[in-house]
């Protein structure tokens, strides 16, 4: 079968974390894996209600997701997370606690994100109407050495999916036969 | 092997939740089970930092523990929880979401708890020095139909342990050979 591990997506809002993580999740489910998708919004409802967007609150949110991912991975479950997780130090602290940790950096240029602006948030943020918007009015610290770097503005999502899938095999985290 | 389930201890401070849950946990570990002990204090650190002891905050704490227990149990892990969890409605809401849910009610008379008073908390609470102390200055709603009821003031802990262990077998949650 497969190992327990955390597949940790990080990147700005709109960079494709949810879309790619959902595809990997569905593929793992189809393969019969024990897998849990901890999406940013779901987690904010169940684990982090009441937290805001200050550095401290964001860190608490990310550490909490990390705690749950750690428990799952420890017992052989695959935990996929897709929260922005903007700070290097906090991601490093989580990585430290999880034996098998794979970091996927969704690295889409902000100009493209502002152009797409699916939820209309970038327009508002760039107009100064959202005080703590990551990448505009709040910091995002990109990973220095992610396990996979995906630029969703240039790469087809099927290709990104395949790269992540191949990495999981190369690392021995999922069977080669999958 | 075993099933995924939640073993949910409830009861006042000092009633023996930690002691009995720790014994069951160790016995499950020794048997080779996938098991996680979510103790009240550990959970307050990792999941619920910043929450207080109002009804709303207690409920949030219990629901969060329930969310994590649900994720673990769903993937075949045994989640043991040992938080006071004073409210019937909140425990029922958690039970609702978890397929295999076993409730252990630690039902020790408050006079005995105040007499033992291991942490010196009952003395303070009875003197009016702790505003939200469950059973003294804050409500505790006992389960109407727990799966096991343990009175730690009269029952030897080895007997309580055996009763819980037997119930888990009777329910088909752990193998009869354990």
PDB file of N, CA and C in Angstrom, chain B residues 7-12 14-21 23-24 102-110 112-113 116 140 142-143 145-167:
ATOM      1  N   UNK B   7     -13.072   6.608  21.343  1.00  0.00           N
ATOM      2  CA  UNK B   7     -13.343   6.215  22.720  1.00  0.00           C
ATOM      3  C   UNK B   7     -13.351   7.516  23.517  1.00  0.00           C
ATOM      4  N   UNK B   8     -14.534   7.934  23.871  1.00  0.00           N
ATOM      5  CA  UNK B   8     -14.735   9.293  24.366  1.00  0.00           C
ATOM      6  C   UNK B   8     -14.971   9.291  25.879  1.00  0.00           C
ATOM      7  N   UNK B   9     -13.989   9.728  26.641  1.00  0.00           N
ATOM      8  CA  UNK B   9     -14.149   9.846  28.089  1.00  0.00           C
ATOM      9  C   UNK B   9     -14.762  11.200  28.432  1.00  0.00           C
ATOM     10  N   UNK B  10     -15.700  11.194  29.357  1.00  0.00           N
ATOM     11  CA  UNK B  10     -16.254  12.454  29.859  1.00  0.00           C
ATOM     12  C   UNK B  10     -16.404  12.353  31.369  1.00  0.00           C
ATOM     13  N   UNK B  11     -16.225  13.476  32.032  1.00  0.00           N
ATOM     14  CA  UNK B  11     -16.349  13.477  33.488  1.00  0.00           C
ATOM     15  C   UNK B  11     -15.609  14.663  34.086  1.00  0.00           C
ATOM     16  N   UNK B  12     -15.851  14.888  35.357  1.00  0.00           N
ATOM     17  CA  UNK B  12     -15.269  16.040  36.047  1.00  0.00           C
ATOM     18  C   UNK B  12     -13.749  15.926  36.184  1.00  0.00           C
ATOM     19  N   UNK B  14     -10.431  15.301  37.797  1.00  0.00           N
ATOM     20  CA  UNK B  14     -10.045  14.410  38.895  1.00  0.00           C
ATOM     21  C   UNK B  14     -10.817  13.099  38.927  1.00  0.00           C
ATOM     22  N   UNK B  15     -11.751  12.915  38.001  1.00  0.00           N
ATOM     23  CA  UNK B  15     -12.604  11.713  38.044  1.00  0.00           C
ATOM     24  C   UNK B  15     -11.902  10.473  37.496  1.00  0.00           C
ATOM     25  N   UNK B  16     -10.711  10.667  36.915  1.00  0.00           N
ATOM     26  CA  UNK B  16      -9.951   9.509  36.456  1.00  0.00           C
ATOM     27  C   UNK B  16      -9.893   9.324  34.940  1.00  0.00           C
ATOM     28  N   UNK B  17     -10.362  10.323  34.201  1.00  0.00           N
ATOM     29  CA  UNK B  17     -10.349  10.232  32.731  1.00  0.00           C
ATOM     30  C   UNK B  17      -8.939   9.957  32.208  1.00  0.00           C
ATOM     31  N   UNK B  18      -7.983  10.781  32.643  1.00  0.00           N
ATOM     32  CA  UNK B  18      -6.614  10.643  32.133  1.00  0.00           C
ATOM     33  C   UNK B  18      -6.023   9.293  32.510  1.00  0.00           C
ATOM     34  N   UNK B  19      -6.217   8.897  33.752  1.00  0.00           N
ATOM     35  CA  UNK B  19      -5.620   7.645  34.233  1.00  0.00           C
ATOM     36  C   UNK B  19      -6.156   6.437  33.475  1.00  0.00           C
ATOM     37  N   UNK B  20      -7.484   6.345  33.362  1.00  0.00           N
ATOM     38  CA  UNK B  20      -8.057   5.183  32.690  1.00  0.00           C
ATOM     39  C   UNK B  20      -7.782   5.221  31.187  1.00  0.00           C
ATOM     40  N   UNK B  21      -7.886   6.405  30.589  1.00  0.00           N
ATOM     41  CA  UNK B  21      -7.642   6.500  29.147  1.00  0.00           C
ATOM     42  C   UNK B  21      -6.195   6.141  28.832  1.00  0.00           C
ATOM     43  N   UNK B  23      -4.318   4.032  30.466  1.00  0.00           N
ATOM     44  CA  UNK B  23      -4.178   2.564  30.574  1.00  0.00           C
ATOM     45  C   UNK B  23      -4.690   1.857  29.327  1.00  0.00           C
ATOM     46  N   UNK B  24      -5.861   2.305  28.865  1.00  0.00           N
ATOM     47  CA  UNK B  24      -6.422   1.699  27.654  1.00  0.00           C
ATOM     48  C   UNK B  24      -5.501   1.988  26.466  1.00  0.00           C
ATOM     49  N   UNK B 102     -17.812   5.396  21.293  1.00  0.00           N
ATOM     50  CA  UNK B 102     -18.015   4.731  22.583  1.00  0.00           C
ATOM     51  C   UNK B 102     -17.801   5.765  23.693  1.00  0.00           C
ATOM     52  N   UNK B 103     -18.832   5.963  24.496  1.00  0.00           N
ATOM     53  CA  UNK B 103     -18.763   6.988  25.532  1.00  0.00           C
ATOM     54  C   UNK B 103     -18.534   6.357  26.907  1.00  0.00           C
ATOM     55  N   UNK B 104     -17.487   6.813  27.575  1.00  0.00           N
ATOM     56  CA  UNK B 104     -17.179   6.321  28.915  1.00  0.00           C
ATOM     57  C   UNK B 104     -17.413   7.459  29.903  1.00  0.00           C
ATOM     58  N   UNK B 105     -18.340   7.252  30.791  1.00  0.00           N
ATOM     59  CA  UNK B 105     -18.678   8.301  31.768  1.00  0.00           C
ATOM     60  C   UNK B 105     -17.964   8.018  33.091  1.00  0.00           C
ATOM     61  N   UNK B 106     -17.047   8.887  33.456  1.00  0.00           N
ATOM     62  CA  UNK B 106     -16.365   8.769  34.734  1.00  0.00           C
ATOM     63  C   UNK B 106     -17.214   9.509  35.756  1.00  0.00           C
ATOM     64  N   UNK B 107     -17.920   8.742  36.554  1.00  0.00           N
ATOM     65  CA  UNK B 107     -18.976   9.290  37.413  1.00  0.00           C
ATOM     66  C   UNK B 107     -18.579   9.220  38.877  1.00  0.00           C
ATOM     67  N   UNK B 108     -17.703  10.096  39.292  1.00  0.00           N
ATOM     68  CA  UNK B 108     -17.224  10.092  40.675  1.00  0.00           C
ATOM     69  C   UNK B 108     -17.924  11.199  41.454  1.00  0.00           C
ATOM     70  N   UNK B 109     -18.463  10.888  42.645  1.00  0.00           N
ATOM     71  CA  UNK B 109     -19.168  11.923  43.415  1.00  0.00           C
ATOM     72  C   UNK B 109     -18.265  13.116  43.706  1.00  0.00           C
ATOM     73  N   UNK B 110     -18.852  14.283  43.626  1.00  0.00           N
ATOM     74  CA  UNK B 110     -18.063  15.500  43.806  1.00  0.00           C
ATOM     75  C   UNK B 110     -17.472  15.584  45.222  1.00  0.00           C
ATOM     76  N   UNK B 112     -16.203  13.204  46.883  1.00  0.00           N
ATOM     77  CA  UNK B 112     -14.949  12.434  46.848  1.00  0.00           C
ATOM     78  C   UNK B 112     -13.865  13.215  46.112  1.00  0.00           C
ATOM     79  N   UNK B 113     -14.253  13.831  45.011  1.00  0.00           N
ATOM     80  CA  UNK B 113     -13.282  14.621  44.240  1.00  0.00           C
ATOM     81  C   UNK B 113     -12.732  15.768  45.082  1.00  0.00           C
ATOM     82  N   UNK B 116     -10.309  14.233  47.673  1.00  0.00           N
ATOM     83  CA  UNK B 116      -9.013  13.907  47.059  1.00  0.00           C
ATOM     84  C   UNK B 116      -8.265  15.189  46.699  1.00  0.00           C
ATOM     85  N   UNK B 140     -22.087  20.643  34.669  1.00  0.00           N
ATOM     86  CA  UNK B 140     -21.697  19.383  34.043  1.00  0.00           C
ATOM     87  C   UNK B 140     -22.965  18.572  33.818  1.00  0.00           C
ATOM     88  N   UNK B 142     -24.388  15.130  32.990  1.00  0.00           N
ATOM     89  CA  UNK B 142     -23.972  13.733  32.877  1.00  0.00           C
ATOM     90  C   UNK B 142     -24.670  13.031  31.716  1.00  0.00           C
ATOM     91  N   UNK B 143     -23.986  12.076  31.090  1.00  0.00           N
ATOM     92  CA  UNK B 143     -24.611  11.300  30.021  1.00  0.00           C
ATOM     93  C   UNK B 143     -25.804  10.512  30.557  1.00  0.00           C
ATOM     94  N   UNK B 145     -27.190   7.839  28.822  1.00  0.00           N
ATOM     95  CA  UNK B 145     -26.965   6.424  28.500  1.00  0.00           C
ATOM     96  C   UNK B 145     -25.549   6.210  27.963  1.00  0.00           C
ATOM     97  N   UNK B 146     -24.557   6.343  28.850  1.00  0.00           N
ATOM     98  CA  UNK B 146     -23.179   6.114  28.391  1.00  0.00           C
ATOM     99  C   UNK B 146     -22.969   4.649  28.058  1.00  0.00           C
ATOM    100  N   UNK B 147     -21.936   4.339  27.295  1.00  0.00           N
ATOM    101  CA  UNK B 147     -21.649   2.938  26.969  1.00  0.00           C
ATOM    102  C   UNK B 147     -21.052   2.219  28.175  1.00  0.00           C
ATOM    103  N   UNK B 148     -20.248   2.938  28.934  1.00  0.00           N
ATOM    104  CA  UNK B 148     -19.735   2.401  30.199  1.00  0.00           C
ATOM    105  C   UNK B 148     -19.788   3.528  31.230  1.00  0.00           C
ATOM    106  N   UNK B 149     -20.224   3.179  32.422  1.00  0.00           N
ATOM    107  CA  UNK B 149     -20.244   4.139  33.522  1.00  0.00           C
ATOM    108  C   UNK B 149     -19.271   3.628  34.577  1.00  0.00           C
ATOM    109  N   UNK B 150     -18.308   4.474  34.932  1.00  0.00           N
ATOM    110  CA  UNK B 150     -17.290   4.069  35.900  1.00  0.00           C
ATOM    111  C   UNK B 150     -17.343   4.991  37.110  1.00  0.00           C
ATOM    112  N   UNK B 151     -17.506   4.427  38.302  1.00  0.00           N
ATOM    113  CA  UNK B 151     -17.381   5.230  39.507  1.00  0.00           C
ATOM    114  C   UNK B 151     -16.008   4.937  40.124  1.00  0.00           C
ATOM    115  N   UNK B 152     -15.100   5.867  39.893  1.00  0.00           N
ATOM    116  CA  UNK B 152     -13.715   5.621  40.316  1.00  0.00           C
ATOM    117  C   UNK B 152     -13.552   5.710  41.828  1.00  0.00           C
ATOM    118  N   UNK B 153     -14.620   6.104  42.534  1.00  0.00           N
ATOM    119  CA  UNK B 153     -14.522   6.131  43.998  1.00  0.00           C
ATOM    120  C   UNK B 153     -14.780   4.755  44.602  1.00  0.00           C
ATOM    121  N   UNK B 154     -15.410   3.879  43.819  1.00  0.00           N
ATOM    122  CA  UNK B 154     -15.726   2.555  44.368  1.00  0.00           C
ATOM    123  C   UNK B 154     -15.119   1.398  43.574  1.00  0.00           C
ATOM    124  N   UNK B 155     -14.788   1.660  42.309  1.00  0.00           N
ATOM    125  CA  UNK B 155     -14.342   0.550  41.463  1.00  0.00           C
ATOM    126  C   UNK B 155     -12.825   0.567  41.283  1.00  0.00           C
ATOM    127  N   UNK B 156     -12.204  -0.576  41.415  1.00  0.00           N
ATOM    128  CA  UNK B 156     -10.776  -0.688  41.163  1.00  0.00           C
ATOM    129  C   UNK B 156     -10.500  -0.406  39.685  1.00  0.00           C
ATOM    130  N   UNK B 157      -9.423   0.312  39.427  1.00  0.00           N
ATOM    131  CA  UNK B 157      -9.173   0.731  38.046  1.00  0.00           C
ATOM    132  C   UNK B 157      -8.921  -0.447  37.103  1.00  0.00           C
ATOM    133  N   UNK B 158      -8.359  -1.527  37.637  1.00  0.00           N
ATOM    134  CA  UNK B 158      -8.129  -2.711  36.794  1.00  0.00           C
ATOM    135  C   UNK B 158      -9.461  -3.298  36.328  1.00  0.00           C
ATOM    136  N   UNK B 159     -10.467  -3.213  37.195  1.00  0.00           N
ATOM    137  CA  UNK B 159     -11.809  -3.696  36.837  1.00  0.00           C
ATOM    138  C   UNK B 159     -12.428  -2.790  35.771  1.00  0.00           C
ATOM    139  N   UNK B 160     -12.289  -1.480  35.958  1.00  0.00           N
ATOM    140  CA  UNK B 160     -12.822  -0.534  34.967  1.00  0.00           C
ATOM    141  C   UNK B 160     -12.167  -0.784  33.610  1.00  0.00           C
ATOM    142  N   UNK B 161     -10.865  -0.936  33.627  1.00  0.00           N
ATOM    143  CA  UNK B 161     -10.126  -1.173  32.388  1.00  0.00           C
ATOM    144  C   UNK B 161     -10.671  -2.417  31.684  1.00  0.00           C
ATOM    145  N   UNK B 162     -10.862  -3.475  32.461  1.00  0.00           N
ATOM    146  CA  UNK B 162     -11.351  -4.731  31.893  1.00  0.00           C
ATOM    147  C   UNK B 162     -12.752  -4.569  31.304  1.00  0.00           C
ATOM    148  N   UNK B 163     -13.587  -3.786  31.966  1.00  0.00           N
ATOM    149  CA  UNK B 163     -14.948  -3.583  31.463  1.00  0.00           C
ATOM    150  C   UNK B 163     -14.936  -2.857  30.118  1.00  0.00           C
ATOM    151  N   UNK B 164     -14.075  -1.830  30.020  1.00  0.00           N
ATOM    152  CA  UNK B 164     -13.970  -1.105  28.753  1.00  0.00           C
ATOM    153  C   UNK B 164     -13.433  -2.029  27.666  1.00  0.00           C
ATOM    154  N   UNK B 165     -12.389  -2.776  28.025  1.00  0.00           N
ATOM    155  CA  UNK B 165     -11.741  -3.683  27.059  1.00  0.00           C
ATOM    156  C   UNK B 165     -12.727  -4.715  26.518  1.00  0.00           C
ATOM    157  N   UNK B 166     -13.519  -5.290  27.424  1.00  0.00           N
ATOM    158  CA  UNK B 166     -14.517  -6.292  27.038  1.00  0.00           C
ATOM    159  C   UNK B 166     -15.584  -5.694  26.128  1.00  0.00           C
ATOM    160  N   UNK B 167     -15.992  -4.480  26.446  1.00  0.00           N
ATOM    161  CA  UNK B 167     -16.996  -3.818  25.603  1.00  0.00           C
ATOM    162  C   UNK B 167     -16.482  -3.637  24.171  1.00  0.00           C
TER     163      UNK B 167
END
